[in-house]
Every structure is written in structure tokens, then in C-alpha cells.
C-alpha atoms as an extended CHARMM CRD file, in Angstrom:
* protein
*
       139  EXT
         1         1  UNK       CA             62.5840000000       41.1730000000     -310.3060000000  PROA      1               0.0000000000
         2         2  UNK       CA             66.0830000000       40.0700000000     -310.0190000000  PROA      2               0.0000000000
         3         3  UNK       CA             69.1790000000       41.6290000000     -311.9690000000  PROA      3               0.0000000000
         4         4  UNK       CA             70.0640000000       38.4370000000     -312.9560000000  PROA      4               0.0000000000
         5         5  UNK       CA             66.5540000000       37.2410000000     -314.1760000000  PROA      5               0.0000000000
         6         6  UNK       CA             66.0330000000       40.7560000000     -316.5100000000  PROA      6               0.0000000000
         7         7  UNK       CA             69.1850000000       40.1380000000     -317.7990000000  PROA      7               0.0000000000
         8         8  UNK       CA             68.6740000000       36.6510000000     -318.5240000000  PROA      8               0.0000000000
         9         9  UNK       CA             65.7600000000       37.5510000000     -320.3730000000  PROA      9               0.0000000000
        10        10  UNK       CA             68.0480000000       39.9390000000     -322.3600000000  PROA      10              0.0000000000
        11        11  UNK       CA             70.4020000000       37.2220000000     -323.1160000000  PROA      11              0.0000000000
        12        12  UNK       CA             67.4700000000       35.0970000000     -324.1660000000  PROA      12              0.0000000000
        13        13  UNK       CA             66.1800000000       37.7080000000     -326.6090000000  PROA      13              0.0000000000
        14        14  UNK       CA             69.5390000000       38.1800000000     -328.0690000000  PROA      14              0.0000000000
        15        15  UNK       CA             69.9060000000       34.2470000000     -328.3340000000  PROA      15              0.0000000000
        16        16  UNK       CA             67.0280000000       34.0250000000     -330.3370000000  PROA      16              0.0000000000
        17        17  UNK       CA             68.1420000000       36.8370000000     -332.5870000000  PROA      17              0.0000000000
        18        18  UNK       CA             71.4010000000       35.1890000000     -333.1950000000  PROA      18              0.0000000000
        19        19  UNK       CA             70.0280000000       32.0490000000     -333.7230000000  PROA      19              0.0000000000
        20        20  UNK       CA             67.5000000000       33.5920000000     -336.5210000000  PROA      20              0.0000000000
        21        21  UNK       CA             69.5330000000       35.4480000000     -338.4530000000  PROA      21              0.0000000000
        22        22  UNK       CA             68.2040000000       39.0670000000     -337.1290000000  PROA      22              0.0000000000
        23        23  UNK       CA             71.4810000000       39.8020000000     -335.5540000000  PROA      23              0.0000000000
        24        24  UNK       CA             74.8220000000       39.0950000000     -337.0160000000  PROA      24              0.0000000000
        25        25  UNK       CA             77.8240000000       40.4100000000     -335.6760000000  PROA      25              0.0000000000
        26        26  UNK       CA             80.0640000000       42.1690000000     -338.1120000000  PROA      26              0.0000000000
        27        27  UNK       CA             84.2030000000       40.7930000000     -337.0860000000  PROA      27              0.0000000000
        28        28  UNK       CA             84.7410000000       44.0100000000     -335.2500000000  PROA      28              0.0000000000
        29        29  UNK       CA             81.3050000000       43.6860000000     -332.7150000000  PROA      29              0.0000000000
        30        30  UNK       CA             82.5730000000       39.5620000000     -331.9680000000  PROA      30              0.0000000000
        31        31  UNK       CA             86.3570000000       41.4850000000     -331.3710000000  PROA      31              0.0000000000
        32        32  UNK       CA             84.2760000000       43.9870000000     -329.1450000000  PROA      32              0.0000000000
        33        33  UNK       CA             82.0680000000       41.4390000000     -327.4900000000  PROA      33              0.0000000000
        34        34  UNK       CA             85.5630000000       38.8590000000     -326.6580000000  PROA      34              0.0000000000
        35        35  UNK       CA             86.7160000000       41.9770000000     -324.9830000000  PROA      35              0.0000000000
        36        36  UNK       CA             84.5530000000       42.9820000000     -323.3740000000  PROA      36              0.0000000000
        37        37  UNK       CA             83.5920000000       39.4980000000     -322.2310000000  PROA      37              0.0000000000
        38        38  UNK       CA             87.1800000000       39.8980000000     -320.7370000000  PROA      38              0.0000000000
        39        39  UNK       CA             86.9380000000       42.6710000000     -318.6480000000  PROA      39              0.0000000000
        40        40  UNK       CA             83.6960000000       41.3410000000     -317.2700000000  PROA      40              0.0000000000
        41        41  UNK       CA             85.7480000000       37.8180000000     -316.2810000000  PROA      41              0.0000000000
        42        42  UNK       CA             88.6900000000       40.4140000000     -314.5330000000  PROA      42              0.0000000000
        43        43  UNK       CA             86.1400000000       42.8120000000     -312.9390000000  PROA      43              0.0000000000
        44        44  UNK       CA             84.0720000000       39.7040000000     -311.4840000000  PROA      44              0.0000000000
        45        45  UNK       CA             85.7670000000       36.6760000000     -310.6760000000  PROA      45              0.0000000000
        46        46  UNK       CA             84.7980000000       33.3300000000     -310.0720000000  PROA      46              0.0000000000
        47        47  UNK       CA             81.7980000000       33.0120000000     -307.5890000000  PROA      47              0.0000000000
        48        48  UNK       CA             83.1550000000       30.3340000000     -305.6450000000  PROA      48              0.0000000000
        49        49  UNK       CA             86.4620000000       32.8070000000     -304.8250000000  PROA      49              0.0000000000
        50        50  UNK       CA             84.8200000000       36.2330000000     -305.4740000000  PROA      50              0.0000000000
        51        51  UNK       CA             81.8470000000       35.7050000000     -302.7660000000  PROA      51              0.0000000000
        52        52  UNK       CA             84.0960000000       35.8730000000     -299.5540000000  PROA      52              0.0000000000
        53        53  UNK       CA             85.6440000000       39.3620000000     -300.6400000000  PROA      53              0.0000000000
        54        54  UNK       CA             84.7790000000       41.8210000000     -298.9030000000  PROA      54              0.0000000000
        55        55  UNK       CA             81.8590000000       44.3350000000     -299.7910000000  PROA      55              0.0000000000
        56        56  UNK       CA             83.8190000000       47.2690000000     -301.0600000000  PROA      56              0.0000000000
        57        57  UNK       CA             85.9930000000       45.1290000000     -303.2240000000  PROA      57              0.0000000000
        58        58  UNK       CA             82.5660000000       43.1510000000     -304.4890000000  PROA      58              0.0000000000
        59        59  UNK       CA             81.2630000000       46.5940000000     -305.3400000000  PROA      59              0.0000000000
        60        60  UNK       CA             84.3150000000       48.1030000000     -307.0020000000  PROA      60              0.0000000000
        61        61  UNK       CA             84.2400000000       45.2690000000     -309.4330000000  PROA      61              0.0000000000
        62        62  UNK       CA             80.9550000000       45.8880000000     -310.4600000000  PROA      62              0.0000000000
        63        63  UNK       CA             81.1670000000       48.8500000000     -310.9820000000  PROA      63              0.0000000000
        64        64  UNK       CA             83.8950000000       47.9340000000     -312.9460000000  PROA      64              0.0000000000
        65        65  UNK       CA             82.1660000000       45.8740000000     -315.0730000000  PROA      65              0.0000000000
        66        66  UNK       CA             79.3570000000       48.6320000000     -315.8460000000  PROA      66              0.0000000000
        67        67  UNK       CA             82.3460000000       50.7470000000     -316.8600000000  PROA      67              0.0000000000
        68        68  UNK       CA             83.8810000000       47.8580000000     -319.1550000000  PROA      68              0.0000000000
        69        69  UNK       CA             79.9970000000       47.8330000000     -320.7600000000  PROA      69              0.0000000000
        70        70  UNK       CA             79.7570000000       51.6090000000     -320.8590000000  PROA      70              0.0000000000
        71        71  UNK       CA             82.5890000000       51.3680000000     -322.7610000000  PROA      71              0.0000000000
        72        72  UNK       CA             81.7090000000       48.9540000000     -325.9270000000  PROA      72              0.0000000000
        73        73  UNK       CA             78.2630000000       50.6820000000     -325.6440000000  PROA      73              0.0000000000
        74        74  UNK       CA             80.0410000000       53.9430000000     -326.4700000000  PROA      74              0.0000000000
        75        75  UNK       CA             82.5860000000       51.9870000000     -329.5820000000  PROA      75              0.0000000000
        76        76  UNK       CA             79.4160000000       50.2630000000     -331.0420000000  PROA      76              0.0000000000
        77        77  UNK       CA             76.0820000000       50.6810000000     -332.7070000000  PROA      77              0.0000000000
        78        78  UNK       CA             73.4940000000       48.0060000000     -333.8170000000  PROA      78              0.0000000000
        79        79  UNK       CA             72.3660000000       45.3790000000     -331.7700000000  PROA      79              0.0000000000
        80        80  UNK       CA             75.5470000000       45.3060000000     -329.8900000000  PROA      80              0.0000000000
        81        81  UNK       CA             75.0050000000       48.2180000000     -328.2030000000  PROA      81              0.0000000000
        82        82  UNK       CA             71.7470000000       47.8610000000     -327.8310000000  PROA      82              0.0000000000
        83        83  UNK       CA             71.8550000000       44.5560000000     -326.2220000000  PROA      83              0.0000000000
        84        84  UNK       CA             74.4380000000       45.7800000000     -323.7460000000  PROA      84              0.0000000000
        85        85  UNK       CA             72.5450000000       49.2930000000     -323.0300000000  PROA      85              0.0000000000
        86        86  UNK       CA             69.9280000000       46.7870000000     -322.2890000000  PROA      86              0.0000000000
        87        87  UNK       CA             71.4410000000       44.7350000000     -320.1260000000  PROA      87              0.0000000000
        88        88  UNK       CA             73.5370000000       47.3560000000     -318.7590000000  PROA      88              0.0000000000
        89        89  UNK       CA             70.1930000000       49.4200000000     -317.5790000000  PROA      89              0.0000000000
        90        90  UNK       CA             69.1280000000       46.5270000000     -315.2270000000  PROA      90              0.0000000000
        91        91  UNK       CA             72.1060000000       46.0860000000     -313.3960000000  PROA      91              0.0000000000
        92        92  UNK       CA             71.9410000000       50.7090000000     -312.8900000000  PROA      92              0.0000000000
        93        93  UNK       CA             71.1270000000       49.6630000000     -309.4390000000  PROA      93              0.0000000000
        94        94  UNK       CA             74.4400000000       48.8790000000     -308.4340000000  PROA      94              0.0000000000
        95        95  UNK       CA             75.4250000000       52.6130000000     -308.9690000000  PROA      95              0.0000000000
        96        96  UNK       CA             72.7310000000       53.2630000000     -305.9600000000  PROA      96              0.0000000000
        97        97  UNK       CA             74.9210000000       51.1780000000     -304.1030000000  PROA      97              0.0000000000
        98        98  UNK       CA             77.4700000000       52.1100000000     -301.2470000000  PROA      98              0.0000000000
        99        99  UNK       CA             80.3780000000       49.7010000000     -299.3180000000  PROA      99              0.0000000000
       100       100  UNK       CA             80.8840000000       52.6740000000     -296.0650000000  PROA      100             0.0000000000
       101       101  UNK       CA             78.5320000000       53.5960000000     -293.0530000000  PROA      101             0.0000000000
       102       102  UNK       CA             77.4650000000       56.9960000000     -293.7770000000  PROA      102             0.0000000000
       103       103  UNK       CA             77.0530000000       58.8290000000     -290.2850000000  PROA      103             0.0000000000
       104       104  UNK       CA             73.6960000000       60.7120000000     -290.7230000000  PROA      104             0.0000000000
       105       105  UNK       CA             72.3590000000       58.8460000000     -293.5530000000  PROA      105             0.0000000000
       106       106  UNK       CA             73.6690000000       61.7940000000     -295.7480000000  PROA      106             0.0000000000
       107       107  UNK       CA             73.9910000000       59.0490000000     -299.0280000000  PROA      107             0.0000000000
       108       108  UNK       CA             72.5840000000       60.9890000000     -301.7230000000  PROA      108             0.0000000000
       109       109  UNK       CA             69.9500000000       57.9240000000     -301.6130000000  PROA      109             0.0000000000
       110       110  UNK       CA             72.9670000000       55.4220000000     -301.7470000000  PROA      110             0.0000000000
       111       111  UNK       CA             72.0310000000       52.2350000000     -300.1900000000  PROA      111             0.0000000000
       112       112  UNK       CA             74.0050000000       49.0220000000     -298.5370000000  PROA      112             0.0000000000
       113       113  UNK       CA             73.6440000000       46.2800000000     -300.8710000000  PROA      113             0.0000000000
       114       114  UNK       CA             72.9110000000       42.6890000000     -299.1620000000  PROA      114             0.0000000000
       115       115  UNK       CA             74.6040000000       40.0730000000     -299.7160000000  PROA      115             0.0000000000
       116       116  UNK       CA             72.2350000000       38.5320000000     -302.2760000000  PROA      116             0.0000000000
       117       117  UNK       CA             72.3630000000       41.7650000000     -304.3480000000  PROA      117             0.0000000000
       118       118  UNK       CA             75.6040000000       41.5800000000     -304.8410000000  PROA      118             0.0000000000
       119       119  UNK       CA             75.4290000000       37.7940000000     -305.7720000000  PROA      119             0.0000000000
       120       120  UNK       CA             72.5460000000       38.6140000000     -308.1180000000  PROA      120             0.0000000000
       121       121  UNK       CA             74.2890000000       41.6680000000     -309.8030000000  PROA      121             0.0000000000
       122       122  UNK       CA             77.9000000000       39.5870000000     -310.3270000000  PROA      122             0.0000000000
       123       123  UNK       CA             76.1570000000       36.2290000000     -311.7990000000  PROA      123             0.0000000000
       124       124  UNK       CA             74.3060000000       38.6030000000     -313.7800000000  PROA      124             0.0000000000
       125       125  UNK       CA             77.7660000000       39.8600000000     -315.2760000000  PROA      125             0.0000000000
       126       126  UNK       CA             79.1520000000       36.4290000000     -315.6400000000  PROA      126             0.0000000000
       127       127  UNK       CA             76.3450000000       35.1070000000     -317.7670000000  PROA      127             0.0000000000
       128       128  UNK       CA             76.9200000000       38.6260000000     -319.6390000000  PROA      128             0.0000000000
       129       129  UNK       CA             80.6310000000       37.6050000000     -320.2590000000  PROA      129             0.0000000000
       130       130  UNK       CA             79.6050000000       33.8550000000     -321.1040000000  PROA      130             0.0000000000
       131       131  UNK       CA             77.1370000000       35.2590000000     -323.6670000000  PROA      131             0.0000000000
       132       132  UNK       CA             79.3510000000       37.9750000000     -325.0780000000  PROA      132             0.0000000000
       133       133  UNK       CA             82.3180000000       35.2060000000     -325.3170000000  PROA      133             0.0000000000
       134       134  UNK       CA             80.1730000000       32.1120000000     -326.9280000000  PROA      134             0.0000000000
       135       135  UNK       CA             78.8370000000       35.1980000000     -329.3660000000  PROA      135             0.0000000000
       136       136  UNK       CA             82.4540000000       36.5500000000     -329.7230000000  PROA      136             0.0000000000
       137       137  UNK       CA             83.7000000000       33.0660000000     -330.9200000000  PROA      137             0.0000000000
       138       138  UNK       CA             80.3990000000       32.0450000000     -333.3470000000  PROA      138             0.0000000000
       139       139  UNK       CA             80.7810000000       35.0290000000     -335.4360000000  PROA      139             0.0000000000
């Protein structure tokens, strides 16, 4: 399955939790998740600008962006940091990724992404950031 469709379903559950009242985000977890919603929006731009970059810089942003969630999952307990360690495990395949040719295949299992991986992995972050900033703003 697609990055982007496990972490939709993610987002779903954590929409429905919201909505019910399971999960409430204390003032400092909606200042965490605005942030955080941030660095996403730096690390991964716009698609319509961010597609025609080239593959290193595509990959250095997301890996960016699973540093920025690395982050608020280490500041953060609760369903915060759940969600995100959640969400965060389904995009781990971008850290099997590579940008270079590797004479000799010596990668350490490191693979080329295709362009649709990397498309799937960065909307996956941008509906992260959406999520994270309509949650950030509702608490």
C-alpha cells in the first residue's frame, strides 16, 4: 500500500478521535503540532514547484521532514506522539532511499526511489502538515 494511503488512514483515525472527544490537545501539543506543521510546509514545498527538483533535493527534504517529526515525537507524549510515531513509521521507507549511483551496488540495501515514491512520500507529508495545522488551530 501507498505511503500516502497508510497515512491517510492515520489521519482518518486521528480525525475521528478529535472529533469524539478521545483526543484533546493540551495548548502546548496544538503549539507543537503548528510547528511542526511548519517544518513539514519548509521541508516539502508545494507539489506543483517541488516535483521538478531534482531527486537529491526531493529526498533531502524528506528526510527532513522525518527529522522535523522525530523531533515533536521526542518533546511529546499522548496521542500526539503517537499519532506522529504512527504516521512517521509508514513513510521509514524513505530512509531506504538513495539520490547517487552506487558503483557495485554496495548500498547497504539503499534503493533509487521512482518518481511516484517520492510523490507519494511528499503528499503524504503535506496532508501531515494540513492535519497537524487545522488540529494546531482547533485546539
Amino acid at each position: 500500500m501507498s505511503m500516502l494511503k497508510e497515512v491517510e488512514r492515520v489521519v482518518h483515525e486521528a480525525e475521528a478521535q478529535l472529533a469524539d472527544g478521545t483526543w484533546e490537545l493540551t495548548s502546548t501539543d496544538a503549539v507543537l503540532a503548528r510547528q511542526t506543521a511548519a517544518a513539514l510546509d519548509t521541508a516539502v514545498g508545494p507539489a506543483d514547484a517541488h516535483w521538478a527538483l531534482p531527486r537529491i533535493e526531493r529526498l533531502a527534504a524528506l528526510r527532513e521532514a522525518l527529522a522535523a517529526l522525530a523531533m515533536t515525537v521526542a518533546r511529546t507524549h499522548g496521542h500526539l506522539a503517537w499519532f506522529l510515531a504512527d504516521a512517521s513509521s509508514h513513510l521509514a521507507p524513505v530512509l531506504h532511499w538513495r539520490a547517487l549511483d552506487a558503483p557495485g551496488n554496495r548500498t547497504f540495501g539503499a534503493v533509487l526511489p521512482t518518481g511516484d515514491e517520492l510523490a507519494d512520500a511528499e503528499a503524504a507529508i503535506r496532508l501531515l502538515a494540513t492535519t497537524l495545522t487545522r488540529a494546531g488551530h482547533d485546539a
